[in-house]
Coordinates of N, CA and C and ligand atoms in Angstrom, one line a residue:
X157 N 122.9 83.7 99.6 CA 122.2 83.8 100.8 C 121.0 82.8 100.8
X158 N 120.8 82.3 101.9 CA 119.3 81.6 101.5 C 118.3 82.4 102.1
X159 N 117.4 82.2 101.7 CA 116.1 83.3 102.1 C 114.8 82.4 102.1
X160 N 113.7 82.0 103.1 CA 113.0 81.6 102.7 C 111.8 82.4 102.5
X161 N 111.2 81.6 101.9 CA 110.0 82.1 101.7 C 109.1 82.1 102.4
X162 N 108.1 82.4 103.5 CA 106.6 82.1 104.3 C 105.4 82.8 103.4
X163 N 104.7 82.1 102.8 CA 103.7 82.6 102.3 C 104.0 83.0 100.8
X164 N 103.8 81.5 99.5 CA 103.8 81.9 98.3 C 102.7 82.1 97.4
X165 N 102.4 83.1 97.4 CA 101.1 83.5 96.6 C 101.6 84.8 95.7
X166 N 101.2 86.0 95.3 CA 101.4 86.6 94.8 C 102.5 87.6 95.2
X167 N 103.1 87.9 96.2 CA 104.0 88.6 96.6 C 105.1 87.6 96.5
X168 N 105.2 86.3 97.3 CA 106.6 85.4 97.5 C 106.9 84.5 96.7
X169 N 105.6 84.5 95.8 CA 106.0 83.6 94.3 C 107.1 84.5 93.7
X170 N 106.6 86.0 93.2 CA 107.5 86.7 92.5 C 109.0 87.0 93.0
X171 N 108.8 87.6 94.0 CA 109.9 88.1 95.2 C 111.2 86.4 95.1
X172 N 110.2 85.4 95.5 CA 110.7 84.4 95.4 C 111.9 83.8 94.2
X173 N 111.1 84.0 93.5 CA 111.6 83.6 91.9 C 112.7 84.9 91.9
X174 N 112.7 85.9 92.0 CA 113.6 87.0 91.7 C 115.0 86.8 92.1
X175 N 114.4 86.3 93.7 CA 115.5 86.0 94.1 C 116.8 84.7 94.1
X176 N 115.9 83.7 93.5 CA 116.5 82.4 93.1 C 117.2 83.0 92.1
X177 N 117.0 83.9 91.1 CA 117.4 84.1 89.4 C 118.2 84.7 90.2
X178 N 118.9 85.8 90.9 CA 119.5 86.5 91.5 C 120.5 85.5 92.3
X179 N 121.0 84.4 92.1 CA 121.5 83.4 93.0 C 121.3 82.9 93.9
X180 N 120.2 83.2 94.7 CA 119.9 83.0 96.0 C 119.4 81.6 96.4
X181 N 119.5 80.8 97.6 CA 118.9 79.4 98.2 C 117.6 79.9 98.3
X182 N 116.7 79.6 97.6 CA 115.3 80.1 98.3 C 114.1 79.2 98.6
X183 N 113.6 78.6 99.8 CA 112.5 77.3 100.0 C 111.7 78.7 99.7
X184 N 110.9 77.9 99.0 CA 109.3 78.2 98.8 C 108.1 77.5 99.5
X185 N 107.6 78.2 100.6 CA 106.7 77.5 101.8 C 105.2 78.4 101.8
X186 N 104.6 78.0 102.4 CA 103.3 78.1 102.9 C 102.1 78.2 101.4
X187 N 101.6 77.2 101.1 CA 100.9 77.6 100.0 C 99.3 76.5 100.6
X188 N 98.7 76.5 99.7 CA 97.5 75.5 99.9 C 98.3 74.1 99.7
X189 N 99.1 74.2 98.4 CA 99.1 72.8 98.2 C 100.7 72.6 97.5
X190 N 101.0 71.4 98.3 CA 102.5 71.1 98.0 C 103.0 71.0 96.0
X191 N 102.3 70.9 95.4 CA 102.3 71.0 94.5 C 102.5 72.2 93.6
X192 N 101.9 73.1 94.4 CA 102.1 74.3 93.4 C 103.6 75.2 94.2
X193 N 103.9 74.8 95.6 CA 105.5 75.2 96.2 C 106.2 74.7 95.1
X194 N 106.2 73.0 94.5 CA 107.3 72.3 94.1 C 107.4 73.0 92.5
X195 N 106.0 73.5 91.9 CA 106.2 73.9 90.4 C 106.8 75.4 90.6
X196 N 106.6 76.1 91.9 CA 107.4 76.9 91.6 C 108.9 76.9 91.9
X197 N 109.1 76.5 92.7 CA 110.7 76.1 92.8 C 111.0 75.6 91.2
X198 N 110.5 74.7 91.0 CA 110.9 74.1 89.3 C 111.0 75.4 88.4
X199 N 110.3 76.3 88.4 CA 110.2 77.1 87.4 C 111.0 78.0 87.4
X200 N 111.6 78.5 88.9 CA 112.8 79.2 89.8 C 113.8 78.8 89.0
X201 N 113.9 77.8 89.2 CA 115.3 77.1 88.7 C 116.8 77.2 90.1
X202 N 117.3 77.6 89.5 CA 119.2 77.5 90.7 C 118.8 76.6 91.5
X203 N 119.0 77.5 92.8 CA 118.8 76.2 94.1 C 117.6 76.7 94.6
X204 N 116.7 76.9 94.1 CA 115.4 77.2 94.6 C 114.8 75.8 95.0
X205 N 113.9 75.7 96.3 CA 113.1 74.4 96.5 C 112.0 74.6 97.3
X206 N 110.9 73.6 97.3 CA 110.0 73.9 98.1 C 110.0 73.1 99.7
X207 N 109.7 74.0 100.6 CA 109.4 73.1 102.2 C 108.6 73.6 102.7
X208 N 108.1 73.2 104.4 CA 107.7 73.7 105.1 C 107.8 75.1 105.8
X209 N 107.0 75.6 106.2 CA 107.8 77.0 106.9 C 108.5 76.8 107.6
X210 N 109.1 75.7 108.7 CA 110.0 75.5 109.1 C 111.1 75.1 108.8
X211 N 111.4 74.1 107.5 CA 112.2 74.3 107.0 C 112.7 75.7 105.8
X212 N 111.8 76.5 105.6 CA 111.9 77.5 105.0 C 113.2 78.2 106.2
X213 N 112.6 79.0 106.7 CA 113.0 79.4 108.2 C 114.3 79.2 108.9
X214 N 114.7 77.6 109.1 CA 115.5 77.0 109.5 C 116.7 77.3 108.7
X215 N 118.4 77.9 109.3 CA 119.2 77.6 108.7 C 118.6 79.3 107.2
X216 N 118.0 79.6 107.8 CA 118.0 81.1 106.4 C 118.4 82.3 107.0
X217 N 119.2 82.6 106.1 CA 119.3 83.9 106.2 C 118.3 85.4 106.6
X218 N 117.9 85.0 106.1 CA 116.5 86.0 106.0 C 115.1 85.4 105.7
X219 N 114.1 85.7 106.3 CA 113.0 84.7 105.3 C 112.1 86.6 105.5
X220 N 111.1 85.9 104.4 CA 110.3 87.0 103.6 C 108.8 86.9 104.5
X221 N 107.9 87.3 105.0 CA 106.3 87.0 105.3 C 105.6 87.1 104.3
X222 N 105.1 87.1 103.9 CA 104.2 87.1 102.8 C 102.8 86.5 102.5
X223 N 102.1 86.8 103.2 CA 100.9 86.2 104.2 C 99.6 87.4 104.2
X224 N 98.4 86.8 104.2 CA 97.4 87.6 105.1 C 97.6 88.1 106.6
X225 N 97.3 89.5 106.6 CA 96.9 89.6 108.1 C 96.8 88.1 109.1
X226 N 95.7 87.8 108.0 CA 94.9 86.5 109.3 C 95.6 85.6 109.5
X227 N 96.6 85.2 108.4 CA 97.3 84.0 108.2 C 98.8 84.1 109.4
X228 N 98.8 85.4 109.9 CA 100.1 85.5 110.4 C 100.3 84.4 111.5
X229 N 99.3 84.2 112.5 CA 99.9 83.2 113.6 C 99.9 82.5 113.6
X230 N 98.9 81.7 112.7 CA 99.8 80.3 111.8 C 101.0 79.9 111.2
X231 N 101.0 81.2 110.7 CA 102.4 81.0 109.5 C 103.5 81.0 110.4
X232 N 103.5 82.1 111.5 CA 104.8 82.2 112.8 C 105.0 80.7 113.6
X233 N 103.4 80.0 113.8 CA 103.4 78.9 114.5 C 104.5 77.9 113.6
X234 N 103.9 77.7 112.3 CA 104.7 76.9 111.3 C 106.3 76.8 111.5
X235 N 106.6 78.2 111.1 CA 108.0 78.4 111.0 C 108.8 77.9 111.8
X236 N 108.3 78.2 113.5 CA 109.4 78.1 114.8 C 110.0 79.0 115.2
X237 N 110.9 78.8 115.5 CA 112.2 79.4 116.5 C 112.7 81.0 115.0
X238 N 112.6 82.0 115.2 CA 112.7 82.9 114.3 C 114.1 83.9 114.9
X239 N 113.9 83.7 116.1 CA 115.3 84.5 117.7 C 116.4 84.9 116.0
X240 N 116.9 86.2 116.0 CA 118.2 86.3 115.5 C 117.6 86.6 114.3
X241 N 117.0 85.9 113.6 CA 116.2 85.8 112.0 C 116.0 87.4 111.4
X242 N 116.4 87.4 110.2 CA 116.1 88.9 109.5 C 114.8 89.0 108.6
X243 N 113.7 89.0 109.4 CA 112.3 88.9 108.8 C 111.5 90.2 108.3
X244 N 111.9 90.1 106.7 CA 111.5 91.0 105.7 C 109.9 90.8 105.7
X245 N 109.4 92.0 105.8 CA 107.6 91.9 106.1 C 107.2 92.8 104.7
X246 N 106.2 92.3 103.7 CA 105.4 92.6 103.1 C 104.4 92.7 103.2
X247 N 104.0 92.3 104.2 CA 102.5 92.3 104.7 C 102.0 93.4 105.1
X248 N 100.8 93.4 105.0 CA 100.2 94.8 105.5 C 98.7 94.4 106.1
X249 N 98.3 95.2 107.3 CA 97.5 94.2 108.7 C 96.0 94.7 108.0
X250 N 95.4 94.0 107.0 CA 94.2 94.5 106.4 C 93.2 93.0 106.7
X251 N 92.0 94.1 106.5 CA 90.8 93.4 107.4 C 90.4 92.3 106.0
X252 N 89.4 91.1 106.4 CA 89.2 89.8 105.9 C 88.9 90.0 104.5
X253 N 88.1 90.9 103.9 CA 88.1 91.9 102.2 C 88.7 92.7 101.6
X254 N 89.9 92.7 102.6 CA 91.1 93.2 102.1 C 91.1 95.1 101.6
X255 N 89.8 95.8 101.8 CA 89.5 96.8 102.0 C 89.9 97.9 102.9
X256 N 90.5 97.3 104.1 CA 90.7 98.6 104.8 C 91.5 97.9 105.7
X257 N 92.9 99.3 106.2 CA 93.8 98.7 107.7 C 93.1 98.6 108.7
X258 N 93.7 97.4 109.4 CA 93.0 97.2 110.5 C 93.8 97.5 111.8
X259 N 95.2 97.7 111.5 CA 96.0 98.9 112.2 C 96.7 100.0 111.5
X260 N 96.4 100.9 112.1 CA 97.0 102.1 111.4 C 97.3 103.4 112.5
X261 N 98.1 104.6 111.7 CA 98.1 105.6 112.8 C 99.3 105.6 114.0
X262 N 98.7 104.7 115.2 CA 99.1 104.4 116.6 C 100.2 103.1 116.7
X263 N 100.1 102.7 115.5 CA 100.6 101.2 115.3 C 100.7 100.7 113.8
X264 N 101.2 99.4 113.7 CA 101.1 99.0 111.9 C 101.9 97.5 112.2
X265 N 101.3 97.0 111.2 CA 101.6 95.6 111.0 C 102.8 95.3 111.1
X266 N 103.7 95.6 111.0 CA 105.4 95.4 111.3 C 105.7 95.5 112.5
X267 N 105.1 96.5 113.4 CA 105.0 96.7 114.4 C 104.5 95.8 115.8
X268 N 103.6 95.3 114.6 CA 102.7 94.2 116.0 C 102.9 93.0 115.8
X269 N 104.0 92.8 114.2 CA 104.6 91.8 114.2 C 105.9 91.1 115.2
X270 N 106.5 92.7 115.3 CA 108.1 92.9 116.2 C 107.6 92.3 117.1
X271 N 106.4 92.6 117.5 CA 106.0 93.0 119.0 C 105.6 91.1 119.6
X272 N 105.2 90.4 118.2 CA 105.3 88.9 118.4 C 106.2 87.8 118.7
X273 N 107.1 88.7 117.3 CA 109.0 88.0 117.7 C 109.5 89.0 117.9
X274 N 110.1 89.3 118.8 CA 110.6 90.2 119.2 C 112.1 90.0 119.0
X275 N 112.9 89.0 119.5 CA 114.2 88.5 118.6 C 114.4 88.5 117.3
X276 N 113.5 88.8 116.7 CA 113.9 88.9 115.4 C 114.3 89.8 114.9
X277 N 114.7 90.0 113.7 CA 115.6 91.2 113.4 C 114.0 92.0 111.8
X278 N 113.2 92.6 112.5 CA 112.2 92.9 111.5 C 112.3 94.2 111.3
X279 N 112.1 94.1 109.4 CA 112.5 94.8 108.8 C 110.7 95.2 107.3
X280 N 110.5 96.0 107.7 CA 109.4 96.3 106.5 C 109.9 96.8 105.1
X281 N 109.5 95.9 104.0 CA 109.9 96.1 102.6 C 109.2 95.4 102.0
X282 N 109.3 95.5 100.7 CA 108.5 95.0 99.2 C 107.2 95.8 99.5
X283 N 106.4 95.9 100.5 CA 105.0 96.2 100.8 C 104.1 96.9 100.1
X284 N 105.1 98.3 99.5 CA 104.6 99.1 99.0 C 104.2 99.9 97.5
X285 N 104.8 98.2 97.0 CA 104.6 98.3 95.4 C 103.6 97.0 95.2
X286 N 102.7 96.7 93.9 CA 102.4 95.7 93.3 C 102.8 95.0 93.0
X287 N 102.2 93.4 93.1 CA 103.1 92.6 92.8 C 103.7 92.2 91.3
X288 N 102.6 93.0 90.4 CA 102.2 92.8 89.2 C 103.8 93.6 88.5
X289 N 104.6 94.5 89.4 CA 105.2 95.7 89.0 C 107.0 94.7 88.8
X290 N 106.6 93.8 89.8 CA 107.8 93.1 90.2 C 109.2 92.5 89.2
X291 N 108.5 92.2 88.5 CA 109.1 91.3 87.6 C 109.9 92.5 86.2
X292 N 109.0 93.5 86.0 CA 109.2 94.4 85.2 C 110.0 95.3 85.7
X293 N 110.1 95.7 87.2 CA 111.6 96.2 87.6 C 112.2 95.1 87.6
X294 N 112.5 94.5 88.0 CA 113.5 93.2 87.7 C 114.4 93.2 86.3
X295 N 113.9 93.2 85.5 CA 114.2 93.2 83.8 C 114.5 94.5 83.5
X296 N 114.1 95.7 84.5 CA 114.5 96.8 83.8 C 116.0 97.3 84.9
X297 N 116.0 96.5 85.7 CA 117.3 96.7 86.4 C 118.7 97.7 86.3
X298 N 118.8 97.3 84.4 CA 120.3 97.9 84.6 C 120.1 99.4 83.9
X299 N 118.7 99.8 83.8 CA 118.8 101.1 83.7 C 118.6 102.0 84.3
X300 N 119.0 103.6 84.2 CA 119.2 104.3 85.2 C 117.9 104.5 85.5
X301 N 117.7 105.8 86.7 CA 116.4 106.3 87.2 C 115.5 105.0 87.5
X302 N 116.0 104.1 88.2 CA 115.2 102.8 88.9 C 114.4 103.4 89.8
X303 N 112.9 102.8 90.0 CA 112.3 103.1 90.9 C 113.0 102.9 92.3
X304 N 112.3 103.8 93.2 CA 112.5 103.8 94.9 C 111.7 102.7 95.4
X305 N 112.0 102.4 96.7 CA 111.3 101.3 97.4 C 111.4 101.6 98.7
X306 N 111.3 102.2 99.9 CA 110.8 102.5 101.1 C 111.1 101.2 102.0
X307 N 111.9 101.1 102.8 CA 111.8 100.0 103.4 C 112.3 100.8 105.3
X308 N 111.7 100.0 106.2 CA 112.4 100.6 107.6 C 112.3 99.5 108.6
X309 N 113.2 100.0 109.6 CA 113.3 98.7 111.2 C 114.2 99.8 111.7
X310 N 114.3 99.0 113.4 CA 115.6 99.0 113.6 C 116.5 98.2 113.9
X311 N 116.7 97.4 112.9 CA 118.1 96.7 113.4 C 119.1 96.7 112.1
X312 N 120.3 97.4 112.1 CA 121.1 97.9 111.1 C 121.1 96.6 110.3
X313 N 121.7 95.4 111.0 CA 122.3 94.0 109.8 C 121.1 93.9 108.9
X314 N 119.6 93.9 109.7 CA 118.5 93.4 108.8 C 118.4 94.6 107.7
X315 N 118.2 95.7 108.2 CA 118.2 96.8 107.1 C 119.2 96.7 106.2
X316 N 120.4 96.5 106.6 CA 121.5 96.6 105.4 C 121.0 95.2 104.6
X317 N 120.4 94.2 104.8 CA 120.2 93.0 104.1 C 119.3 93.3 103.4
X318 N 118.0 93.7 103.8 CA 116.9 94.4 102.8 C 117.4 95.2 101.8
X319 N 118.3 96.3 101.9 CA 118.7 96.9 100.8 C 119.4 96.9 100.1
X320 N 120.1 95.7 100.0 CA 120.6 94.5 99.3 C 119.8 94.0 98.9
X321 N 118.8 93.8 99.4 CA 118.2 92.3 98.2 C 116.9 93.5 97.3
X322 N 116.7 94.7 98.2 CA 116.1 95.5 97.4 C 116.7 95.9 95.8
X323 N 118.0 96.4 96.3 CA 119.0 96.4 94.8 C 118.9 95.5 93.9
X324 N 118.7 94.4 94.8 CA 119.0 93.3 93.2 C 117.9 93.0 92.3
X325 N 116.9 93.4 93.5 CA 115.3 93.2 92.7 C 115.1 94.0 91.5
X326 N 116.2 95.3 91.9 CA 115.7 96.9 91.1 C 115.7 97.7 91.3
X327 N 115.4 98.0 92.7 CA 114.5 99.1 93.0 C 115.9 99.9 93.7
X328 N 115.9 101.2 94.1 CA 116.4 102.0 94.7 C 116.3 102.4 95.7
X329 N 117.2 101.2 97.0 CA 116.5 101.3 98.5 C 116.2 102.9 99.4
X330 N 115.2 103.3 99.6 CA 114.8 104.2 100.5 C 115.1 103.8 102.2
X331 N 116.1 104.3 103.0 CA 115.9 103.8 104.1 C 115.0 105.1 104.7
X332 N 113.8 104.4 105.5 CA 112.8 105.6 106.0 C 112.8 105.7 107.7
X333 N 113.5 104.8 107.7 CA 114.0 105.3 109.6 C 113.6 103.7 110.0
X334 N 113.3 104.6 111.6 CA 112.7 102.9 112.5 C 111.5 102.2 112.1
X335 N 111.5 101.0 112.5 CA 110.2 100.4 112.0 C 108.6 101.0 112.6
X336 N 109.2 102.1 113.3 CA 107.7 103.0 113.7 C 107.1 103.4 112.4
X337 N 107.8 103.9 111.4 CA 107.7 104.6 110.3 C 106.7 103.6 109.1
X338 N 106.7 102.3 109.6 CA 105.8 101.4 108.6 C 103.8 102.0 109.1
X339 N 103.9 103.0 109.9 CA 102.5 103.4 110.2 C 102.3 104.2 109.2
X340 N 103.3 105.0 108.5 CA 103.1 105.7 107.5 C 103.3 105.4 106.2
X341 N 104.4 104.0 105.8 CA 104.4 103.2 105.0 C 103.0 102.6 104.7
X342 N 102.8 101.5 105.2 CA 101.3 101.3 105.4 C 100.2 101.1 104.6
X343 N 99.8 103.0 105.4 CA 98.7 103.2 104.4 C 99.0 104.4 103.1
X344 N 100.9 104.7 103.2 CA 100.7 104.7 101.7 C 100.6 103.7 100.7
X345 N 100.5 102.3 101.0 CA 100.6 101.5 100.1 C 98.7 101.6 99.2
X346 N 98.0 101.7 100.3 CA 96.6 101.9 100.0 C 96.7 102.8 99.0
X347 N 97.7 104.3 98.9 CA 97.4 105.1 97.6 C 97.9 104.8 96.2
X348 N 99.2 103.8 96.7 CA 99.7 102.8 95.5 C 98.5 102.0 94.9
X349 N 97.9 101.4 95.9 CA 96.8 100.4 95.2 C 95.8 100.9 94.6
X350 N 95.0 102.1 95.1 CA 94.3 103.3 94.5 C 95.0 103.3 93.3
X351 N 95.9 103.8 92.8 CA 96.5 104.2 91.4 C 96.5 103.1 90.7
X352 N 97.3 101.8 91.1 CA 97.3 100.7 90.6 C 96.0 99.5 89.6
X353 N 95.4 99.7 91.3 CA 93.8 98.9 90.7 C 92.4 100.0 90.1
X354 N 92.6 101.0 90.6 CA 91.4 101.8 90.4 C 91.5 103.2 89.5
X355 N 92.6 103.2 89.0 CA 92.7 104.4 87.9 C 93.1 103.7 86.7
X356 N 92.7 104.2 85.8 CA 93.4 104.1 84.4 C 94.8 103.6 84.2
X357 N 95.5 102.6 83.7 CA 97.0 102.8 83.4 C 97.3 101.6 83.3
X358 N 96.8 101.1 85.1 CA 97.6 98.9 85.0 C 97.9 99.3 86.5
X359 N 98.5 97.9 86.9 CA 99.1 97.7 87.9 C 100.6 98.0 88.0
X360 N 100.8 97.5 86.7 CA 102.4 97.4 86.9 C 103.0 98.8 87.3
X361 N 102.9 99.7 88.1 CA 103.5 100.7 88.7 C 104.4 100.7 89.9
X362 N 105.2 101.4 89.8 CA 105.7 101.8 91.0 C 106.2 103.3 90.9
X363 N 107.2 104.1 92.2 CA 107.0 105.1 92.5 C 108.9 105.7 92.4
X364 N 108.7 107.0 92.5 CA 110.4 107.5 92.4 C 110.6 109.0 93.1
X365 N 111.1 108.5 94.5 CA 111.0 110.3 95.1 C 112.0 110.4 94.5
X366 N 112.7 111.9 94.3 CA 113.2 112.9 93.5 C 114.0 113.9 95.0
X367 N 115.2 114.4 95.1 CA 115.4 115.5 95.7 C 116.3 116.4 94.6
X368 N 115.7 117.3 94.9 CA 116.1 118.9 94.2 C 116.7 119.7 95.5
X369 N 117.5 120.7 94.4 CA 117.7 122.1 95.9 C 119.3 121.7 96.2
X370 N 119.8 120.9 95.9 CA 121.5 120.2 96.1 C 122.4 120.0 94.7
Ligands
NAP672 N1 99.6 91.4 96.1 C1 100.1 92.5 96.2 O1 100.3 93.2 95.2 C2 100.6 93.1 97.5 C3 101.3 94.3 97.5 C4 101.8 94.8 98.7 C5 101.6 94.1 99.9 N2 100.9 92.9 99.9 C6 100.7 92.2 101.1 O2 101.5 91.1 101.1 C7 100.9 90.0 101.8 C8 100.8 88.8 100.8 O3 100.0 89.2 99.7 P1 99.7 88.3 98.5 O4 98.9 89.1 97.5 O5 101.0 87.7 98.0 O6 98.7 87.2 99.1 P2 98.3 85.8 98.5 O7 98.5 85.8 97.0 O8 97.0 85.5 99.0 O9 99.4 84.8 99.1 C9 99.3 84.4 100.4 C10 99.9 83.0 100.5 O10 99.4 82.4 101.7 C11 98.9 81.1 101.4 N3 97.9 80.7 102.3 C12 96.7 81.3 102.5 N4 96.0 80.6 103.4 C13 96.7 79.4 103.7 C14 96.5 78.3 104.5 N5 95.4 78.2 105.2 N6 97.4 77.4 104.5 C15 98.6 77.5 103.8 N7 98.8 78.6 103.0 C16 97.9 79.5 103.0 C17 98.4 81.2 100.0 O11 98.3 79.9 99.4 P3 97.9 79.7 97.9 O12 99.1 80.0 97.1 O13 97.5 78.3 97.8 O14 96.8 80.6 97.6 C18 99.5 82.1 99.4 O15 100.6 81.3 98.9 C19 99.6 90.5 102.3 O16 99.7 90.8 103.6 C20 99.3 91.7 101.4 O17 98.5 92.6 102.1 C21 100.4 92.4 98.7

């Protein structure tokens, strides 16, 4: 598949790289400086490369957001034409200190994303784990009891594509309904980050619902 990347920093470096090692076409776009897209494609290896968001975008399968709140209507300007596109969102709509949502409840970043491209096929995932955790499901892949991963939209092709690429990452796709449901995704990632950055343990966490009773 090719997938690009919009926004390589700490989410679409890793995500990024996962997915090249995973076979994947992946441009690596939106960074400060062309130099550090090209070392990471280099370091990717397969057919990973670095471009613009529009060539990211262009001709992909799916591309990833992975961006600041603030950064988003830049990054959409960048890209272009998105119509049809299966746009996997990690992003979450947090204010300039990164402290607190700046939509929540009534609405949520996926949501007011749709609401921008509306042709697009958007789909919320990765969002609600650390990025720190990434790599370490990755490597622990082929063993049982893999963490869960929460992802939602509505549009079947894009969701069946996220939980695909969720699998290969590691994780054990959760489908959580329509992409209304990222109001509740969201701000549980805020309790992810609470455990992650501010209790005892590390980052590298993630999470595993359980059903009993069957
Ligand atoms: N980090 C996490 O663990 C985590 C977990 C869940 C959800 N999220 C969400 O995922 C999204 C991405 O988070 P992140 O931590 O990956 O952010 P990040 O590390 O800051 O990455 C953002 C990317 O945007 C680029 N960028 C910023 N300003 C730019 C500009 N003016 N021109 C060109 N590129 C620019 C950065 O460039 P540089 O590479 O040059 O800095 C970087 O590649 C956010 O919405 C965040 O809330 C993050």
């Amino acid at each position: 598949m090719r997938i690009g990347i919009l926004g390589s920093g700490l989410m679409g470096a890793k995500l990024g790289t996962i997915f090249a090692l995973a076979g994947h076409e992946v441009v690596f776009s939106y960074a400060r400086s062309e130099r550090k897209l090209k070392r990471l494609a280099r370091e990717a290896g397969g057919k990973a490369r670095a471009g613009t968001p529009r060539e990211a975008a262009q001709n992909a399968d799916a591309v990833l957001l992975a961006v600041h709140w603030l950064r988003f209507s830049d990054v959409l300007k960048q890209a272009g034409e998105l119509s049809g596109k299966v746009v996997l969102t990690c992003s979450l709509p947090m204010n300039e200190d990164n402290t607190e949502l700046v939509v929540a409840h009534t609405s949520s970043g996926a949501e007011e994303l749709a609401k921008r491209i509306p042709k697009a096929r958007v789909v919320a995932a990765f969002g609600t784990v650390p990025s720190e955790v990434l790599f370490g499901v990755y490597e622990a892949k082929r063993k049982t009891n893999r963490p869960s991963l929460v992802y939602c939209g509505d549009d079947r092709r894009g969701k069946d594509m996220a939980a695909g690429l969720i699998r290969e990452v590691g994780f054990d796709p959760v489908d959580a309904g329509p992409l209304r449901i990222a109001r509740y995704t969201e701000p549980f990632t805020m309790l992810v980050a609470q455990l992650a950055y501010e209790v005892k343990g590390g980052p590298e966490l993630a999470y595993r619902f359980e059903r009993f009773g069957k």
